[in-house]
PDB file of C-alpha atoms in Angstrom:
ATOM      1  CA  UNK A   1      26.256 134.548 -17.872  1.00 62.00           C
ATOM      2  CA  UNK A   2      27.080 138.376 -18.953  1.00 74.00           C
ATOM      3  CA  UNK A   3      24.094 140.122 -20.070  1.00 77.00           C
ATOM      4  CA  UNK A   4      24.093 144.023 -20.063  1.00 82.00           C
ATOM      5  CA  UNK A   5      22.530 146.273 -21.496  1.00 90.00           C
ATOM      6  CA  UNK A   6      24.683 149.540 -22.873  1.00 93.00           C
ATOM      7  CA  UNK A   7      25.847 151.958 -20.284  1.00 94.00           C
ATOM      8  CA  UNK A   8      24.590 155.267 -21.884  1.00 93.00           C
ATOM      9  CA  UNK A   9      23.082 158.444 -20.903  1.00 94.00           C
ATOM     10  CA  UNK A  10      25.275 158.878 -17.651  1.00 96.00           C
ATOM     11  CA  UNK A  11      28.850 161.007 -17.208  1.00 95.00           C
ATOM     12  CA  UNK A  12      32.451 159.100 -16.910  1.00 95.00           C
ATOM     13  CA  UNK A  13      32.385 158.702 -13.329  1.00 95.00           C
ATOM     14  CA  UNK A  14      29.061 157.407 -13.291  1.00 96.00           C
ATOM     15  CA  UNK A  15      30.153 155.313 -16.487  1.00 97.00           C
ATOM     16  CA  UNK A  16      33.013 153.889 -14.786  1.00 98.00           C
ATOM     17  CA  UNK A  17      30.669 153.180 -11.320  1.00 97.00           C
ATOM     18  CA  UNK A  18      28.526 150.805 -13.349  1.00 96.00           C
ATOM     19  CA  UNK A  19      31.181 149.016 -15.204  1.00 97.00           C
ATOM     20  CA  UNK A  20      32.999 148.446 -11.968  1.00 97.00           C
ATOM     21  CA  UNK A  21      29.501 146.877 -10.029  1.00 96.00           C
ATOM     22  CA  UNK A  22      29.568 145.031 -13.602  1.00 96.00           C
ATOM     23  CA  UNK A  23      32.954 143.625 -13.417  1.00 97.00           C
ATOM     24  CA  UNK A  24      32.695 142.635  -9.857  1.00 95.00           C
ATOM     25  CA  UNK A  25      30.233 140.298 -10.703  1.00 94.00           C
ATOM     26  CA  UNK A  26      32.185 138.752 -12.985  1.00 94.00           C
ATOM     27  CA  UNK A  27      35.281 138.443 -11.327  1.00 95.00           C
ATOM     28  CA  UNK A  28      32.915 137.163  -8.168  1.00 94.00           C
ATOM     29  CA  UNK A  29      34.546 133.843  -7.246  1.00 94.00           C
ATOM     30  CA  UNK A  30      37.352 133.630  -9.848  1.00 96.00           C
ATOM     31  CA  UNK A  31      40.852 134.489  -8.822  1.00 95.00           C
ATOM     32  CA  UNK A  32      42.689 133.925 -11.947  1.00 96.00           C
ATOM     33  CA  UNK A  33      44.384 136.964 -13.283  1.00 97.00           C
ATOM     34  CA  UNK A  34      44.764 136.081 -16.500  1.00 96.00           C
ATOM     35  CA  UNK A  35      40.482 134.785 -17.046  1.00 97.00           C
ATOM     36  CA  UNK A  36      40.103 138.395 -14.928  1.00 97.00           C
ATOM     37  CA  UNK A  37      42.429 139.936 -17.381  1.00 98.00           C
ATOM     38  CA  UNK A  38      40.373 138.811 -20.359  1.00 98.00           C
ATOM     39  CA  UNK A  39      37.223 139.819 -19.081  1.00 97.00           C
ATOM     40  CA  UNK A  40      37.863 143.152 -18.244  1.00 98.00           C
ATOM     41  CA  UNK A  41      38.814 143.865 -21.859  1.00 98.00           C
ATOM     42  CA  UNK A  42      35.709 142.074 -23.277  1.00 97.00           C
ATOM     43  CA  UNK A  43      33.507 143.922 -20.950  1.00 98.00           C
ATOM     44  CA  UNK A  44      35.151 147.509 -22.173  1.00 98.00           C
ATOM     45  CA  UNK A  45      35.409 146.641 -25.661  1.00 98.00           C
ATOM     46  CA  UNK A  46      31.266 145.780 -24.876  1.00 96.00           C
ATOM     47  CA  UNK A  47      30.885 149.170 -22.905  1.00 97.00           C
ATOM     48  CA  UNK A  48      32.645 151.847 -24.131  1.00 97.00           C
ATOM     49  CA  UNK A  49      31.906 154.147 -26.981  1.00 96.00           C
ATOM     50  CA  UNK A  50      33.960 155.005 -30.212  1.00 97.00           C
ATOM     51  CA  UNK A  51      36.640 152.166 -29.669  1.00 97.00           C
ATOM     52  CA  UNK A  52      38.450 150.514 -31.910  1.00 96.00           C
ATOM     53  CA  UNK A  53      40.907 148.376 -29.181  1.00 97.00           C
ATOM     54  CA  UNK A  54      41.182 147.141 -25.592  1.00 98.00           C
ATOM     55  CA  UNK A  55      43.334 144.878 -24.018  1.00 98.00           C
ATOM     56  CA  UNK A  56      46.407 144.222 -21.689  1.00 98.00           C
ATOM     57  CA  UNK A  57      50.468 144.153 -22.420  1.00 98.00           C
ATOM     58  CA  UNK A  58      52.514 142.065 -20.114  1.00 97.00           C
ATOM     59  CA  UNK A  59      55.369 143.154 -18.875  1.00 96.00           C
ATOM     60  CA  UNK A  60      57.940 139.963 -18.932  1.00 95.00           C
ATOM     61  CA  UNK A  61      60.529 141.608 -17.401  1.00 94.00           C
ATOM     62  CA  UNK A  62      62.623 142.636 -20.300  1.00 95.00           C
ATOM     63  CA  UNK A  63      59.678 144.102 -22.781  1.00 96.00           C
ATOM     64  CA  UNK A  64      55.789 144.191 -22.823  1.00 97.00           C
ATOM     65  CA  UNK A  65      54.471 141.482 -24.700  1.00 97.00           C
ATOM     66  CA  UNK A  66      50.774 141.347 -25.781  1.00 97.00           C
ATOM     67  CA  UNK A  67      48.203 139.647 -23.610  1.00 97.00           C
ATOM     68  CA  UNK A  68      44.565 139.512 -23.214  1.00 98.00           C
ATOM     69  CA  UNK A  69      42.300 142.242 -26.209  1.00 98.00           C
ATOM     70  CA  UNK A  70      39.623 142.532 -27.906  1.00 97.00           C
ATOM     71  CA  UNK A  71      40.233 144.113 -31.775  1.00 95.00           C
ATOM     72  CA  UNK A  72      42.119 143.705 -34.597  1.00 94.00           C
ATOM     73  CA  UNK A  73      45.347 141.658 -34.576  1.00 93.00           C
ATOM     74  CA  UNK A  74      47.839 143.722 -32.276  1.00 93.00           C
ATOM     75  CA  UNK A  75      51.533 144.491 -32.622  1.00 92.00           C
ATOM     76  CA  UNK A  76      53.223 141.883 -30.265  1.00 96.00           C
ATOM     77  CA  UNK A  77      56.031 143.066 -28.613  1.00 97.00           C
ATOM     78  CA  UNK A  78      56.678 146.714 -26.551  1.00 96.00           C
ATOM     79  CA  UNK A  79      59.951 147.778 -25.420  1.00 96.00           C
ATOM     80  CA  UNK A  80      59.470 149.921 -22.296  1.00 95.00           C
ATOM     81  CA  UNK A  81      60.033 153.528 -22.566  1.00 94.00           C
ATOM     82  CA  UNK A  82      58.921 153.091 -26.739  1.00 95.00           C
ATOM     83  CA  UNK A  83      55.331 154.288 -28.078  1.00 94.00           C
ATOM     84  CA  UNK A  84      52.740 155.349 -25.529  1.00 96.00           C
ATOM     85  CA  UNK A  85      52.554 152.016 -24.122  1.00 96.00           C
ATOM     86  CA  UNK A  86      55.990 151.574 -23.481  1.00 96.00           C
ATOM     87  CA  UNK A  87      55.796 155.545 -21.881  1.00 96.00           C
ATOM     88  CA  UNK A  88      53.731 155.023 -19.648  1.00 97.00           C
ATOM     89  CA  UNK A  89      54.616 151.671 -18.469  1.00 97.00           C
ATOM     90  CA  UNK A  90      58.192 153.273 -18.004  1.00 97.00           C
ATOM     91  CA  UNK A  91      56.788 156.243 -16.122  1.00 96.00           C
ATOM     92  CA  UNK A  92      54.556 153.908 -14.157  1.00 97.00           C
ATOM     93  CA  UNK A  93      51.441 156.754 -14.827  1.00 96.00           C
ATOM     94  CA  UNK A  94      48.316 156.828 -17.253  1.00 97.00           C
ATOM     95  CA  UNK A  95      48.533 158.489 -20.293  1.00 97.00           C
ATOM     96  CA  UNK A  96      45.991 160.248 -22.322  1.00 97.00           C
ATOM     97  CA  UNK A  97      46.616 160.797 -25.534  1.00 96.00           C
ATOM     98  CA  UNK A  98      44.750 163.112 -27.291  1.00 96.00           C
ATOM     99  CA  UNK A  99      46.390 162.389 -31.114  1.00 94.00           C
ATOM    100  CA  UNK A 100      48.517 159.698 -31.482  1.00 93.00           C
ATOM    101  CA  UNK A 101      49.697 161.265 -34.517  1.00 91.00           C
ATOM    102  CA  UNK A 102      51.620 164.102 -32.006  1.00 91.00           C
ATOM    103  CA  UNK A 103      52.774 161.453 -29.823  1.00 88.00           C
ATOM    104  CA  UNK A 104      56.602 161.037 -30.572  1.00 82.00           C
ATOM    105  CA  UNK A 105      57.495 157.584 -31.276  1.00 80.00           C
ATOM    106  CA  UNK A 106      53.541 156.152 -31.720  1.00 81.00           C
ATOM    107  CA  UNK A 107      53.640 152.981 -32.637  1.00 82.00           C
ATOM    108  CA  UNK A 108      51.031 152.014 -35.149  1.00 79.00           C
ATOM    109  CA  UNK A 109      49.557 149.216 -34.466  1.00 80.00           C
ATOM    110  CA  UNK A 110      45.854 150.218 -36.369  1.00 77.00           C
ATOM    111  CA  UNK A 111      46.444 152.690 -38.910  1.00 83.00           C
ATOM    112  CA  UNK A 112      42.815 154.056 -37.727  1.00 86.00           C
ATOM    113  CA  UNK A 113      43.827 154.686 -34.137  1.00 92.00           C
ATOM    114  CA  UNK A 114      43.935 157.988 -33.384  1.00 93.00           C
ATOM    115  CA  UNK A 115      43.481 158.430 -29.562  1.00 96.00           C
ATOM    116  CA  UNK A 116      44.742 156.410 -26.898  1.00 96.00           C
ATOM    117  CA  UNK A 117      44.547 156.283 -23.304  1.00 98.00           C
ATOM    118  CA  UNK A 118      47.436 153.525 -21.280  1.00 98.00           C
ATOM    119  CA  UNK A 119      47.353 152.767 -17.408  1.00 98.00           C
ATOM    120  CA  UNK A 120      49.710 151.055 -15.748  1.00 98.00           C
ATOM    121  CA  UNK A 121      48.900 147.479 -14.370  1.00 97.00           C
ATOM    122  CA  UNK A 122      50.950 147.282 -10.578  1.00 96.00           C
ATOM    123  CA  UNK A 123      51.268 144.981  -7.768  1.00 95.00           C
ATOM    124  CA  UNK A 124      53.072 146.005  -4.215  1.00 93.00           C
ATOM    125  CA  UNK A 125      55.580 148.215  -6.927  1.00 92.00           C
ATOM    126  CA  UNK A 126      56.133 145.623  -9.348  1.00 93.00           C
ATOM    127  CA  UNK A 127      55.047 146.382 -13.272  1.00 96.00           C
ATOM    128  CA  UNK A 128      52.457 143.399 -14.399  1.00 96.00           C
ATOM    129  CA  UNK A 129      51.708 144.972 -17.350  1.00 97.00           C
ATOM    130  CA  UNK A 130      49.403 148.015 -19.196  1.00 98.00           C
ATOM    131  CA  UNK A 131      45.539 148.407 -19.769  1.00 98.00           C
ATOM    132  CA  UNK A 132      45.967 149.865 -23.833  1.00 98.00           C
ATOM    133  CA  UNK A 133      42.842 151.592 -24.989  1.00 98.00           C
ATOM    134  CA  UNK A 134      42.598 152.928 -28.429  1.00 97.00           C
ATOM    135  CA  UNK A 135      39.846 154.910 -30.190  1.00 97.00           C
ATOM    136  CA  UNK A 136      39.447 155.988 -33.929  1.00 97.00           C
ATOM    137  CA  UNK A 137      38.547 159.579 -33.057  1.00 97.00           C
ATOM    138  CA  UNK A 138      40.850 161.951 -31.652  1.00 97.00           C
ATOM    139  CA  UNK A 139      40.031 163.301 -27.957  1.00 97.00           C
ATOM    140  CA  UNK A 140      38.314 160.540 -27.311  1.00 98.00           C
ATOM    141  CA  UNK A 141      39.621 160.142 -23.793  1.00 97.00           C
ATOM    142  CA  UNK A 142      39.750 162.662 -20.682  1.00 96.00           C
ATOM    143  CA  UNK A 143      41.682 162.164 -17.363  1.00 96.00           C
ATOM    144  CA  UNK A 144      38.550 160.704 -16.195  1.00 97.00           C
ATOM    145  CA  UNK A 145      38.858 157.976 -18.108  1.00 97.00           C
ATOM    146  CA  UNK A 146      42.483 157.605 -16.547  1.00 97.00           C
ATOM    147  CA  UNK A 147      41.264 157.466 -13.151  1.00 97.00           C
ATOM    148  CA  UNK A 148      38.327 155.366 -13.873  1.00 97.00           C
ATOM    149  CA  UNK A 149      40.413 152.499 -15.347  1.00 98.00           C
ATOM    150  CA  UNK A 150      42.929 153.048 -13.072  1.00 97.00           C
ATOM    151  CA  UNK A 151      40.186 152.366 -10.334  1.00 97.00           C
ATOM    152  CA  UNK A 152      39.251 148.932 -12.420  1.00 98.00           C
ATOM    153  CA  UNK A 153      42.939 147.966 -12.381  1.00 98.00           C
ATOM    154  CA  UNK A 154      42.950 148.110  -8.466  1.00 97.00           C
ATOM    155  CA  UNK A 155      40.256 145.511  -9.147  1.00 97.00           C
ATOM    156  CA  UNK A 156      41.418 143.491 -11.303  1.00 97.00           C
ATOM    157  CA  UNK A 157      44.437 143.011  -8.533  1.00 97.00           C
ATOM    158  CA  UNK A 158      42.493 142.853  -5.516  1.00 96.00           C
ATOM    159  CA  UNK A 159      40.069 139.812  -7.122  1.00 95.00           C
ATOM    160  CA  UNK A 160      43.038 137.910  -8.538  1.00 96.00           C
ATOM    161  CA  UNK A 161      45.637 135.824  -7.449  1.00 93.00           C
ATOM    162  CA  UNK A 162      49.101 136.888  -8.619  1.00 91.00           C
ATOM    163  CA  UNK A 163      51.191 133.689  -6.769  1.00 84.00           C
ATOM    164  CA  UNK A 164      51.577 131.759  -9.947  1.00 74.00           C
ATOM    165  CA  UNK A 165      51.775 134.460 -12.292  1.00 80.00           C
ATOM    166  CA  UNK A 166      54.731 135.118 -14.056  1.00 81.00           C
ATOM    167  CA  UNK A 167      54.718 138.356 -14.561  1.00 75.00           C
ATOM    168  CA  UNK A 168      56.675 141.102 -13.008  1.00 50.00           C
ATOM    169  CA  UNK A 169      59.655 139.070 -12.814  1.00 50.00           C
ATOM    170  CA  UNK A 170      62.893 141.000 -13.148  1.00 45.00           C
ATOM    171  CA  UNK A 171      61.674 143.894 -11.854  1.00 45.00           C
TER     172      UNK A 171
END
């Protein structure tokens, strides 16, 4: 059973040190990506400070499609290369995102969203999918927060198996 108290008090990399022992444990045992997938967006959305969304888009080969969150109902379907989560999924790089407003081509998907950070989900070079988190204050996020999820992402991959997943196909 999950029972944490709230990480406070402590800077991102420390932040992103405790929510990584915290995730191990719950990933301890379980190798499906997608139960992995959904409780590594719980356990943010539970965590992290001045969010308003948190969750995964799967890349099916042709567009991302949504997956695993925690929020408000979610715009569906991505095509790579559109909004920030279709950038950086086509770049294959986090993305922080200071004002989604600025962003050319943001795609609204919570009229209150105003900063976003994206990391791309990969497996041995093959898109799975993007980590989307958004926030309701602008410059919310930092570069640290890239790396830190980026850090949870490697993970998420290592503790699940991928075998009967579809995704990354057509890449």
């Amino acid at each position: 059973m999950y029972r944490a108290d709230r990480i406070s008090g402590v800077g991102v990399d420390e932040f992103y040190r405790q929510v990584a022992s915290m995730y191990g444990s719950l990933i301890t045992g379980e190798s499906s990506w997608l139960a992995n997938m959904a409780n590594l967006s719980a356990l943010l959305f539970d965590q992290m400070d001045q969010i308003n969304w948190v969750g995964f888009y799967l890349w099916d080969g042709q567009e991302l499609v949504l997956g695993p969150f925690q929020g408000k109902p979610a715009c569906v379907r991505i095509p790579l290369g559109k909004g920030v989560c279709g950038t950086a999924a086509s770049r294959r790089e986090a993305l922080v995102v200071q004002d989604v407003h600025q962003f050319p081509g943001h795609i609204a998907c919570d009229a209150a969203s105003r900063s976003e950070v994206v990391v791309p989900l990969e497996l041995d070079g093959r898109l799975l999918g993007v980590l989307d988190i958004d926030s309701p204050v602008t410059e919310r996020f930092t570069e640290e927060d890239g790396s830190g999820l980026t850090r949870l992402l490697q993970l998420l991959v290592k503790g699940s198996s991928w075998e009967a997943s579809p995704l990354g196909s057509g890449n």
